[in-house]
Short mmCIF file of C-alpha atoms in Angstrom, two decimals:
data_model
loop_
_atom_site.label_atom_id
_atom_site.label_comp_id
_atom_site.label_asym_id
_atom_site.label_seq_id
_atom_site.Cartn_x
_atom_site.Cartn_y
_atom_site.Cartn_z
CA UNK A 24 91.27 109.93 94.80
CA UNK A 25 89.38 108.50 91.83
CA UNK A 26 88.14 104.98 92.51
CA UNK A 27 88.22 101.86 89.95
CA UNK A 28 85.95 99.23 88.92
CA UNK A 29 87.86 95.95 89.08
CA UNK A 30 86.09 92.35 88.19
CA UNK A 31 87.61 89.13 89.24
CA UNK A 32 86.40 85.78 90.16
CA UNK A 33 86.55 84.41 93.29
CA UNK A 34 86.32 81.07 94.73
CA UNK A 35 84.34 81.04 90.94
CA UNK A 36 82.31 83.83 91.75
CA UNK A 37 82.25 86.89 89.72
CA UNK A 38 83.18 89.84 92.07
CA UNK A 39 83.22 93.27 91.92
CA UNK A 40 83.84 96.90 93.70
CA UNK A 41 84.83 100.25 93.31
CA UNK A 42 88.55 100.49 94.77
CA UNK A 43 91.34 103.46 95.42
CA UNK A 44 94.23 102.22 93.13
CA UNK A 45 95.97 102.15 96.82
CA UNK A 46 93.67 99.50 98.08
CA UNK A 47 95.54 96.33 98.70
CA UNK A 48 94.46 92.98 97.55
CA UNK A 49 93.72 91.30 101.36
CA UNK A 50 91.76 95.01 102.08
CA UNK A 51 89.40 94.44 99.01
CA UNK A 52 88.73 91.06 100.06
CA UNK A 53 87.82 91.15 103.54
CA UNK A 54 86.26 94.39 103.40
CA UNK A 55 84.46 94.89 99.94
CA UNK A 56 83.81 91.15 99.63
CA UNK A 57 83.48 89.98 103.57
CA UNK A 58 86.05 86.63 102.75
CA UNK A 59 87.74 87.24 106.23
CA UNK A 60 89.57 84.22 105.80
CA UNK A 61 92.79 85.17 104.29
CA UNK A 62 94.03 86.79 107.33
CA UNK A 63 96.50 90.24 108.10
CA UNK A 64 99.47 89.11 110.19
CA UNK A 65 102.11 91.05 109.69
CA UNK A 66 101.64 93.51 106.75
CA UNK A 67 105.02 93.94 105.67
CA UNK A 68 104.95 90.96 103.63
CA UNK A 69 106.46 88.04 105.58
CA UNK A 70 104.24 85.91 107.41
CA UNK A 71 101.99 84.82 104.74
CA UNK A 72 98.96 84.54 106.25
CA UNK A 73 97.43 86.71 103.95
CA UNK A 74 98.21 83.93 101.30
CA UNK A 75 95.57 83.22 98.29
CA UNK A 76 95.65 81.91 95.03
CA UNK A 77 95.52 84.22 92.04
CA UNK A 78 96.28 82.59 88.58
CA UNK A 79 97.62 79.69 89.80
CA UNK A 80 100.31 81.67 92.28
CA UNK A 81 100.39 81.58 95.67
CA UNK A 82 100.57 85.43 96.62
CA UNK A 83 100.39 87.63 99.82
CA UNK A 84 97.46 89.27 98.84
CA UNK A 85 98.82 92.48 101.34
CA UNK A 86 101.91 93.04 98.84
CA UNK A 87 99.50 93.23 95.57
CA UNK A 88 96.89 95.98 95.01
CA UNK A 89 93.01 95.47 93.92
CA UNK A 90 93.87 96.89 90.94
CA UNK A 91 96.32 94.48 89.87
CA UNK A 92 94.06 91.65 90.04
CA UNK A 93 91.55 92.95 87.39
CA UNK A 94 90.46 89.75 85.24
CA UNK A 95 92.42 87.55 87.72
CA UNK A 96 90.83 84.30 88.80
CA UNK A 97 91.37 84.11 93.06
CA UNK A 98 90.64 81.34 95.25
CA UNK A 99 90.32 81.94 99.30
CA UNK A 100 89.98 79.55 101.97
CA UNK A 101 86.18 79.87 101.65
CA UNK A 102 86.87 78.62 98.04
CA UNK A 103 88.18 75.05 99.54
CA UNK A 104 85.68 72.83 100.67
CA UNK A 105 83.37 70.84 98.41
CA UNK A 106 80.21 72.11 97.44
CA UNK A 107 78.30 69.79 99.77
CA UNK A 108 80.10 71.07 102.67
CA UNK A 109 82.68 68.34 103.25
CA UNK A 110 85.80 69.36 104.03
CA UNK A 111 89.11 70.00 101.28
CA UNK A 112 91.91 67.18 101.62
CA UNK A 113 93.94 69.68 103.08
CA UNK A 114 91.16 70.96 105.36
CA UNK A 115 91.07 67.78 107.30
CA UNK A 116 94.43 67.15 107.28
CA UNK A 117 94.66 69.83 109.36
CA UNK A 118 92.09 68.70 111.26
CA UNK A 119 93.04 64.93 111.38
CA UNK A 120 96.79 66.10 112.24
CA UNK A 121 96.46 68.62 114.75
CA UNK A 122 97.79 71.36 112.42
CA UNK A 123 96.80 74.11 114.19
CA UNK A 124 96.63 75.78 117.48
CA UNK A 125 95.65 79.40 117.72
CA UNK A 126 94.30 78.74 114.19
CA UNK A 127 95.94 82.29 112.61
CA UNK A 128 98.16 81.07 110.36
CA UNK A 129 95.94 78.06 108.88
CA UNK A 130 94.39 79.83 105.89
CA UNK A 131 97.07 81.03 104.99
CA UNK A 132 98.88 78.08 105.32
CA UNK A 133 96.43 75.68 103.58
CA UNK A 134 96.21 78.30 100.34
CA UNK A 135 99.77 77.70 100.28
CA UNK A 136 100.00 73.94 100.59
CA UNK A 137 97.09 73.67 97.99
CA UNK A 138 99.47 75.01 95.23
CA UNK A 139 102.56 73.43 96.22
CA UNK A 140 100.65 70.18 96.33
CA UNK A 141 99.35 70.81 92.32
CA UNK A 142 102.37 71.62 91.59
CA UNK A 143 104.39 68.82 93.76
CA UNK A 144 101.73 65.97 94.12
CA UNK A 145 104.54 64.05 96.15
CA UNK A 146 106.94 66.07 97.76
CA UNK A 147 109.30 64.95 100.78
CA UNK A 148 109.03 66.50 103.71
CA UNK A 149 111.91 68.75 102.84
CA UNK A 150 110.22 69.90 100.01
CA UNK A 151 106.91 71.18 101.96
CA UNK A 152 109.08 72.76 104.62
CA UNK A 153 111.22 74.93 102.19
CA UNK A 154 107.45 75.12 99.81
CA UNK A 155 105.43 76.35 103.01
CA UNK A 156 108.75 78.98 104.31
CA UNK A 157 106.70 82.09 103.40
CA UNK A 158 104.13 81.30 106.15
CA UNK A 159 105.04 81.91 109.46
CA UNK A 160 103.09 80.23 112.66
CA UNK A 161 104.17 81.72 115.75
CA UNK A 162 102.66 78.81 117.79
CA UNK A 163 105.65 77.21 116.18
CA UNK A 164 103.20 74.20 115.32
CA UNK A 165 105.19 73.40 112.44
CA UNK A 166 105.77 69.92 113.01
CA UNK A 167 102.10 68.90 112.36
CA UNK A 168 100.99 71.70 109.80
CA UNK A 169 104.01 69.07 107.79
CA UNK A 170 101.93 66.02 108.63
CA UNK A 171 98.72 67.87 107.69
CA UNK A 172 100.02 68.68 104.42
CA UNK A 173 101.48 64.86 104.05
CA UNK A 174 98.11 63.95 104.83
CA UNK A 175 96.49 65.78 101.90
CA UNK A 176 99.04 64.82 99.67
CA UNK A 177 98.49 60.98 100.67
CA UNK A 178 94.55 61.07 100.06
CA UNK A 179 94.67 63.01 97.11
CA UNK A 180 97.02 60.32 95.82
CA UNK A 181 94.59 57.59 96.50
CA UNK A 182 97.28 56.71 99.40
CA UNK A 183 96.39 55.15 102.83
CA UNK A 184 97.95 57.79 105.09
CA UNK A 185 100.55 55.66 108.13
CA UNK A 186 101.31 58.53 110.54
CA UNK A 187 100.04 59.14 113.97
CA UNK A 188 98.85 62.37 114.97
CA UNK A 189 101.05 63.29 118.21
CA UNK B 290 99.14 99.70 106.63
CA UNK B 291 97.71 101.91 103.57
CA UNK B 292 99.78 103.39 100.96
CA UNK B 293 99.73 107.30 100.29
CA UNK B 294 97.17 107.37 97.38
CA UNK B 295 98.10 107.38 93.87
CA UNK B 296 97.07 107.30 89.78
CA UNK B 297 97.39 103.76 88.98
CA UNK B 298 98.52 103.25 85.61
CA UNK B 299 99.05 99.59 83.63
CA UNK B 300 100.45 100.28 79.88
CA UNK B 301 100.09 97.67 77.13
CA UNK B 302 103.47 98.52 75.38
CA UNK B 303 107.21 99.54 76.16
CA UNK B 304 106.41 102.38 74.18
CA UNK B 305 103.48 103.81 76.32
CA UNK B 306 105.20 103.20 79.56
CA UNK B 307 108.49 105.30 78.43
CA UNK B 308 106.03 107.83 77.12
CA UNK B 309 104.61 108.15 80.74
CA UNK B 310 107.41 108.02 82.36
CA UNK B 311 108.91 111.07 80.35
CA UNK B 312 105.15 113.07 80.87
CA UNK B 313 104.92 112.41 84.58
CA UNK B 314 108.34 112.73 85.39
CA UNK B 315 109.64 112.72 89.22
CA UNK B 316 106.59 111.83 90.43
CA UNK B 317 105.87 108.13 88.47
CA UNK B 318 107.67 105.50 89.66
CA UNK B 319 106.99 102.03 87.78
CA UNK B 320 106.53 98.63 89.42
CA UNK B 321 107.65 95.28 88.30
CA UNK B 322 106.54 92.40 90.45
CA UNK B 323 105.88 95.17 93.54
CA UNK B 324 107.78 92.72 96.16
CA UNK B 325 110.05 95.62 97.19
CA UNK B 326 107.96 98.38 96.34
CA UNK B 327 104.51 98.00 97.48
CA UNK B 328 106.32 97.21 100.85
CA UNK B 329 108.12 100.52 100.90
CA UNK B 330 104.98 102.11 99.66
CA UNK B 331 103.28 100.68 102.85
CA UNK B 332 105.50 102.10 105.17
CA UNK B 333 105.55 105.30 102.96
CA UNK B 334 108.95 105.36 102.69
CA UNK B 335 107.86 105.64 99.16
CA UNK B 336 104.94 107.86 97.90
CA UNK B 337 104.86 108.29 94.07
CA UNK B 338 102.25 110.08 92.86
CA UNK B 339 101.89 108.16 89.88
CA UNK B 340 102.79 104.08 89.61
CA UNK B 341 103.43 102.74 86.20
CA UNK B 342 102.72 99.25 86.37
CA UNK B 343 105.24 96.74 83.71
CA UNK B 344 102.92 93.73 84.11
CA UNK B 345 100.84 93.70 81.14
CA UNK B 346 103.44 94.34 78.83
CA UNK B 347 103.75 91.63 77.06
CA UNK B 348 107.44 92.25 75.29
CA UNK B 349 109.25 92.29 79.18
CA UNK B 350 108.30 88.52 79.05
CA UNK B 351 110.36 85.85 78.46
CA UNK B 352 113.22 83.56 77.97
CA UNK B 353 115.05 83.27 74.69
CA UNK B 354 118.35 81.44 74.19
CA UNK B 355 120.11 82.79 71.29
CA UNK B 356 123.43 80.79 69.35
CA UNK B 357 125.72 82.69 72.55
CA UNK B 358 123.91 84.65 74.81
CA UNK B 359 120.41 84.10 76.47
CA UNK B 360 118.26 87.16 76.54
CA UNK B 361 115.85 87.52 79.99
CA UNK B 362 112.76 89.54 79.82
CA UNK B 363 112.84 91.53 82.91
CA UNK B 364 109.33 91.34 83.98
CA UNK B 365 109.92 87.38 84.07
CA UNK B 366 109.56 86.43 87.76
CA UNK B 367 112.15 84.25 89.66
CA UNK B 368 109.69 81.33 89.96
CA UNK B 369 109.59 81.35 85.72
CA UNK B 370 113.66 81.33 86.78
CA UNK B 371 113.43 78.76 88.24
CA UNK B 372 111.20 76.37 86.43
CA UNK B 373 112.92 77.46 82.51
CA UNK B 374 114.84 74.16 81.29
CA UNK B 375 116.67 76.38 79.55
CA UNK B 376 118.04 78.10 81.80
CA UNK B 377 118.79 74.87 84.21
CA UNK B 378 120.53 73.73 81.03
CA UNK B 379 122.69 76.60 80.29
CA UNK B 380 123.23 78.91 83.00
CA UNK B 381 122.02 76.61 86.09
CA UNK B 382 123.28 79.66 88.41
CA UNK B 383 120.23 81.64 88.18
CA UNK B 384 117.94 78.85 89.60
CA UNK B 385 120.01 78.26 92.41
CA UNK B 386 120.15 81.75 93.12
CA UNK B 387 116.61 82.18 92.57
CA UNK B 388 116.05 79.51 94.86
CA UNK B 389 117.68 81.78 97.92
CA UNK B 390 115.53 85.19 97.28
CA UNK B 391 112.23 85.17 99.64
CA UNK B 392 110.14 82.80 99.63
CA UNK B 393 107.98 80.63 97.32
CA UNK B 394 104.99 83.61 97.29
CA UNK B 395 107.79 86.55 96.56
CA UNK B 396 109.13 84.32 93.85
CA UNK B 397 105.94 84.01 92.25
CA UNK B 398 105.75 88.18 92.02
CA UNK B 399 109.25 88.88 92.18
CA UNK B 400 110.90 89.98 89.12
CA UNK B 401 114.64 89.63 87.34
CA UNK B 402 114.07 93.35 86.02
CA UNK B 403 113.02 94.43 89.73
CA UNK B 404 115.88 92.97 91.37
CA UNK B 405 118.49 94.42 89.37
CA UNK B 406 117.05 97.19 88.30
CA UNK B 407 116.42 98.05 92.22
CA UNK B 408 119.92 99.06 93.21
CA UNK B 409 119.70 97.45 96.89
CA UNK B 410 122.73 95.79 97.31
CA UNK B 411 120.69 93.09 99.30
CA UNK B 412 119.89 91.72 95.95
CA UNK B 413 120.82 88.27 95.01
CA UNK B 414 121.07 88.72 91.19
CA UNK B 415 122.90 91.71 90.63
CA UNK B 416 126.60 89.90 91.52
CA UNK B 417 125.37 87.12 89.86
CA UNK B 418 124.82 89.56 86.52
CA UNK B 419 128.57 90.14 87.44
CA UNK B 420 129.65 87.21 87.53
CA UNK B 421 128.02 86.33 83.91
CA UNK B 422 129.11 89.59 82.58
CA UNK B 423 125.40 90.05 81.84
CA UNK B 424 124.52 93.46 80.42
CA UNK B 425 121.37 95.91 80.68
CA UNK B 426 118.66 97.04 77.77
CA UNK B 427 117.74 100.18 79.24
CA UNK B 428 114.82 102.13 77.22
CA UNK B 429 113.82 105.86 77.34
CA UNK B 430 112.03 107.77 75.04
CA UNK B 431 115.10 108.81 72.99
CA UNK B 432 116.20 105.39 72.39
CA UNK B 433 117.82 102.40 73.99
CA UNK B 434 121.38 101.66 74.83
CA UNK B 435 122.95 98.88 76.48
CA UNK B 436 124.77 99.12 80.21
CA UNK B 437 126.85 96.03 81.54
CA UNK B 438 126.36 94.91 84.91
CA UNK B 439 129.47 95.85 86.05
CA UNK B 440 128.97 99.37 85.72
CA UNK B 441 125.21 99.78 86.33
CA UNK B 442 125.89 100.28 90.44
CA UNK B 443 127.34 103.55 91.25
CA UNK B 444 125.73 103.17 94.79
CA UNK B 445 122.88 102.01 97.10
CA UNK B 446 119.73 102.61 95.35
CA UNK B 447 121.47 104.67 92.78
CA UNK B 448 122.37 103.10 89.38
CA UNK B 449 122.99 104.28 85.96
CA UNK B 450 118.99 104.38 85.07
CA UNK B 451 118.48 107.64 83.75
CA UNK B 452 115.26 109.35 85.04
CA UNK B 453 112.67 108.00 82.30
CA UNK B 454 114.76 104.72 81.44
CA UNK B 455 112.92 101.49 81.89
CA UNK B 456 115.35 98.42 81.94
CA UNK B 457 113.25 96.05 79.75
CA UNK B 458 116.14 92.83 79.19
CA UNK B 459 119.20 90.87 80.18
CA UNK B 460 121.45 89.65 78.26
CA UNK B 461 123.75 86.62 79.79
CA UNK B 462 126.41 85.45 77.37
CA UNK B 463 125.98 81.50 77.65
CA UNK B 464 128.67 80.63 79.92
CA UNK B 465 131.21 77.22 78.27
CA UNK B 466 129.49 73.61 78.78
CA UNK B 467 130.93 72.02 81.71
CA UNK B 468 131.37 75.13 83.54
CA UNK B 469 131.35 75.43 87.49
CA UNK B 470 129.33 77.61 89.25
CA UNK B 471 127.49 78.46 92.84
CA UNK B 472 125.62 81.02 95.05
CA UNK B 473 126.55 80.52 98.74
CA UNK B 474 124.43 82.87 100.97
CA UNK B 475 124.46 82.73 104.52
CA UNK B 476 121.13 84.06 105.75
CA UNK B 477 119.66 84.07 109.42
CA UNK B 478 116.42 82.69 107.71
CA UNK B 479 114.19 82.05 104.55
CA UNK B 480 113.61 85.04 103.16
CA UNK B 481 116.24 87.19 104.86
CA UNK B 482 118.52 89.41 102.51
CA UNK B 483 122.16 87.89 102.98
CA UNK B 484 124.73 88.65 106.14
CA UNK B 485 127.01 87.61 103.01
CA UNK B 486 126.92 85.86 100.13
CA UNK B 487 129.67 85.16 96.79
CA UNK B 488 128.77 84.21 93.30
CA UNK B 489 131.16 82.00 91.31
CA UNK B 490 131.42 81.42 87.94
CA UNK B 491 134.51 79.33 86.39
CA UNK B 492 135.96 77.29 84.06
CA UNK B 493 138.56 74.58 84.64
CA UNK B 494 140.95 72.71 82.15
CA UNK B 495 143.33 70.05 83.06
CA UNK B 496 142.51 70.22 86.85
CA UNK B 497 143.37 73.78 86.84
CA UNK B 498 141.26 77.11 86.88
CA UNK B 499 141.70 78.72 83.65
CA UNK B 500 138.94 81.50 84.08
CA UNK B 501 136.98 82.46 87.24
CA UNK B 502 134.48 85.80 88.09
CA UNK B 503 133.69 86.40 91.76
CA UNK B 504 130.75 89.05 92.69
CA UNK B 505 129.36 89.67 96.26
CA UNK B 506 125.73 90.73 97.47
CA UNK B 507 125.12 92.30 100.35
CA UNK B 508 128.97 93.60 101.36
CA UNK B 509 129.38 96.98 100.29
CA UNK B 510 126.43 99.71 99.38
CA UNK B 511 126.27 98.06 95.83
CA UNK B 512 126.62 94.62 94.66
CA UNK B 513 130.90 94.22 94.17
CA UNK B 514 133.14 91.94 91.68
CA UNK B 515 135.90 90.14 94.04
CA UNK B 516 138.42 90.28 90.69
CA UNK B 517 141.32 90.39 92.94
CA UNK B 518 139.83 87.17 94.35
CA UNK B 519 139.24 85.65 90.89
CA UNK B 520 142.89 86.37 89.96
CA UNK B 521 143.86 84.72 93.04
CA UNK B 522 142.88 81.58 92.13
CA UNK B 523 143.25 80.93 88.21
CA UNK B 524 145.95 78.94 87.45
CA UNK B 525 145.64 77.05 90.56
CA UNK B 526 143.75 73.65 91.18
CA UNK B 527 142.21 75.76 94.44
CA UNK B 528 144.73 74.19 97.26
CA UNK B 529 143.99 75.69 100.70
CA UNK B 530 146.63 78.66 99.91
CA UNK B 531 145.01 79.88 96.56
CA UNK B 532 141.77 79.65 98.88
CA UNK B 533 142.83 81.39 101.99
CA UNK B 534 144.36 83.98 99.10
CA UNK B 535 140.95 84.23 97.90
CA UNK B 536 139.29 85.05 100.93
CA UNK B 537 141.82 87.56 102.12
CA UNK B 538 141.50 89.61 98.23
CA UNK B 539 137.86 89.70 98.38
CA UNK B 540 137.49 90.83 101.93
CA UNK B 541 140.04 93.60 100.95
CA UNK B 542 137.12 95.37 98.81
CA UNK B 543 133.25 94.62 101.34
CA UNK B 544 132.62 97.47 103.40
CA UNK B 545 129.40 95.68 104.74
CA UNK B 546 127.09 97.96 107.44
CA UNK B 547 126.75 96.80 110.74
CA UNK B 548 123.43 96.00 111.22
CA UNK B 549 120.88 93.34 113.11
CA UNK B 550 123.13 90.82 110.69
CA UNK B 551 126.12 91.61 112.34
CA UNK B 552 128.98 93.54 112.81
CA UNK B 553 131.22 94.75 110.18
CA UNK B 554 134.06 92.30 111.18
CA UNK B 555 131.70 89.38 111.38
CA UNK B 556 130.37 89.93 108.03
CA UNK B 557 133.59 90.39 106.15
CA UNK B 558 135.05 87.86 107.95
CA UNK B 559 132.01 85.18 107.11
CA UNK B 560 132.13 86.89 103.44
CA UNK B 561 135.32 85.17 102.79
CA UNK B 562 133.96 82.20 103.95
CA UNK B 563 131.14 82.70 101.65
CA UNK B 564 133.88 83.35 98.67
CA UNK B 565 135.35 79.94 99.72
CA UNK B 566 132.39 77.66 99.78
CA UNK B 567 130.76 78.95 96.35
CA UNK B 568 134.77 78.54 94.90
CA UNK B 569 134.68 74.98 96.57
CA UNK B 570 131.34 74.25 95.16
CA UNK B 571 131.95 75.77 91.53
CA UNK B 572 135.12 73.80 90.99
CA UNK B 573 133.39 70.35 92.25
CA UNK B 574 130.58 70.99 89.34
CA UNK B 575 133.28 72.11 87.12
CA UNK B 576 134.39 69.36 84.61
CA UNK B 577 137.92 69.81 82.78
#
């Protein structure tokens, strides 16, 4: 099968490869660009750890081919912390919060919280559980991937952040 | 999980695609948002030769409210659904449905086009195109013509798209200001199709129902209008027997498949719950 030439930018780098129109999105990043963050959980387009941001969306990149992301503008998990290393808001939320165990889901889960929280800078918690319901953890950590994201949300408001970690 | 290979092709105009579809016939299948698809595709359940993808068409974009109908692109995407003000403002039903297909990432991809268009009658918005006595643009090479939701499902995955048809836009007549409405689903989680689920669209005028539509998703092998159901309760200011008649009317036409959602008795009998609690809802919202 004939391969394509498809540009995009990611994490503001210019990227390119030669694809099969049937390569998916999360295939052409991990394997033609080495980003092995965005993660392959399920592959039938549920648990959403495959989760990256493409054009301001939050999309499971394993439901979207290469192809369709010519021009598009893509951040990954590599794409989140500052340039001088220091971590992304969200980052140490999860880190502050204990919102993660075996770790699997967190990429996925963080790409996800980043857009809800540009496009909700204060929601309630009910609001990030039925924002975040596309990414499954099967630790079942759920309680503190909430208080990681409340976390983010509170110090990218400028807000002093109350809750414990448990 | 690696689709069979195919030519990948991504028109700029309606015209182009139709053109296409005509030259590569059986073996061309086009995508809209892909959030059924490229699934299927995955688990080769589906292996066109040739995918004809909508999304840079520019003219299957969009929301326009006209003076008594609102016309829906069908390559706009349930999140766009869901954040139009116009829409919230004149036909609030299609947010709130939106709001119970998939999850936030299939929203974002996820289509109005695709989910009619699809034929599954796990679908959210194809009763709710009932219900609004929406209708279809459907566009082949010989023209377009016009097919109302009501008789677009002949059966699952089978509609009245002709091979080399592209449905390209909705039209919703604006339902009456003050109207009642409401999408109950009952799902076993987020981004589950429905066990069962009733659409309800009514008016009501001096406490009493003066027009109602009732469509289900997920009961029979297409999406179904309840208009036994609807009958049952105009005229009345929905007491418990106009309810209960309700129920009993609609459950007389789902033939729902046992499945991992249930059994065919639980599922009609929790679809006339369904047709109860969106009736309930709609006539709270409903002023008159």
């Amino acid at each position: 099968m004939a391969k394509t030439h498809v540009t995009m930018t990611v994490n503001g780098e210019p990227a390119e490869g030669l694809v099969e129109p049937r390569t998916l999105l999360i295939h052409f990043i991990r394997e033609n660009l080495s980003l092995t963050g965005a993660h392959i959980g399920c592959e039938t387009s549920h648990c959403g750890a495959c989760t990256v941001d493409l054009d301001g969306r939050s999309v499971k990149s394993c439901s979207m081919f290469a192809v369709q992301a010519q021009g598009a503008q893509i951040t990954t998990i590599e794409g989140m912390a500052h340039a001088d290393g220091t971590l992304h808001a969200l980052q140490e939320g999860f880190r502050m919060m204990h919102g993660l165990q075996c770790g699997f889901c967190t990429p996925g889960m963080i790409m996800r919280a980043h857009r809800l929280l540009q496009e909700n800078k204060t929601p309630t918690e009910d609001e990030i559980r039925f924002g975040i319901a596309g990414n499954l953890c099967r630790c079942t950590g759920y309680q503190n991937i909430v208080k990681a994201i409340q976390y983010a949300a509170d110090k990218l408001n400028g807000v002093p952040h109350k809750e414990a970690a448990e | 999980m690696i689709p069979a290979p195919f030519t990948y092709h991504r028109p700029k105009s309606l015209a182009e695609a139709t053109g296409l579809l005509v030259d590569l016939k059986d073996e061309a299948r086009v995508v809209a948002g892909g959030q059924s698809l490229i699934p299927i595709m995955k688990l080769r359940l589906a292996a066109p030769d040739h995918l004809i993808d909508l999304a840079a068409i520019a003219e299957l974009k969009g929301i326009a409210r006209g003076a008594t109908s609102i016309t829906i692109g069908a390559m706009t995407t349930q999140a766009e659904l869901i954040n139009s003000s116009v829409l919230a403002e004149s036909v609030p039903i299609l947010r709130e449905t939106a709001l119970q297909i998939a999850d936030p990432q299939v929203r974002y991809q996820g289509t109005l086009g695709g989910n009619v268009a699809n034929g599954d009658p796990g679908n959210d918005m194809p009763a709710i195109m009932m219900c609004l006595d929406a209708s279809y643009r459907l566009v082949g090479r010989a023209g377009a013509r016009t097919v109302k939701a009501r008789d677009f499902y002949l059966g699952t995955y089978v509609t009245a798209l002709n091979a080399g048809e592209i449905l390209t836009a909705i039209d919703i007549p604006v339902p009456p200001a003050g109207h009642g409405f409401a999408y109950a689903k009952l799902k076993r989680k987020i981004g589950d199709y429905a066990t069962a689920a009733a659409g309800v669209v009514l008016t009501v005028s001096g406490g009493k129902i003066q027009t109602c539509a009732i469509a289900l998703s997920n009961l029979a092998d297409t999406a179904v209008a309840a208009d036994a159901a609807a009958k049952a309760v105009i005229g009345t200011a929905l007491d418990r027997t106009a309810l209960s008649a309700a129920a009993q009317a609609a459950r007389g036409v789902m033939a729902p498949a046992a499945d991992a959602r249930g059994t065919v008795e639980y599922r009609t009998d929790v679809g006339g719950t369904m047709v109860k609690r969106a009736l309930q809802a709609a006539f709270a919202r409903a002023k008159g």
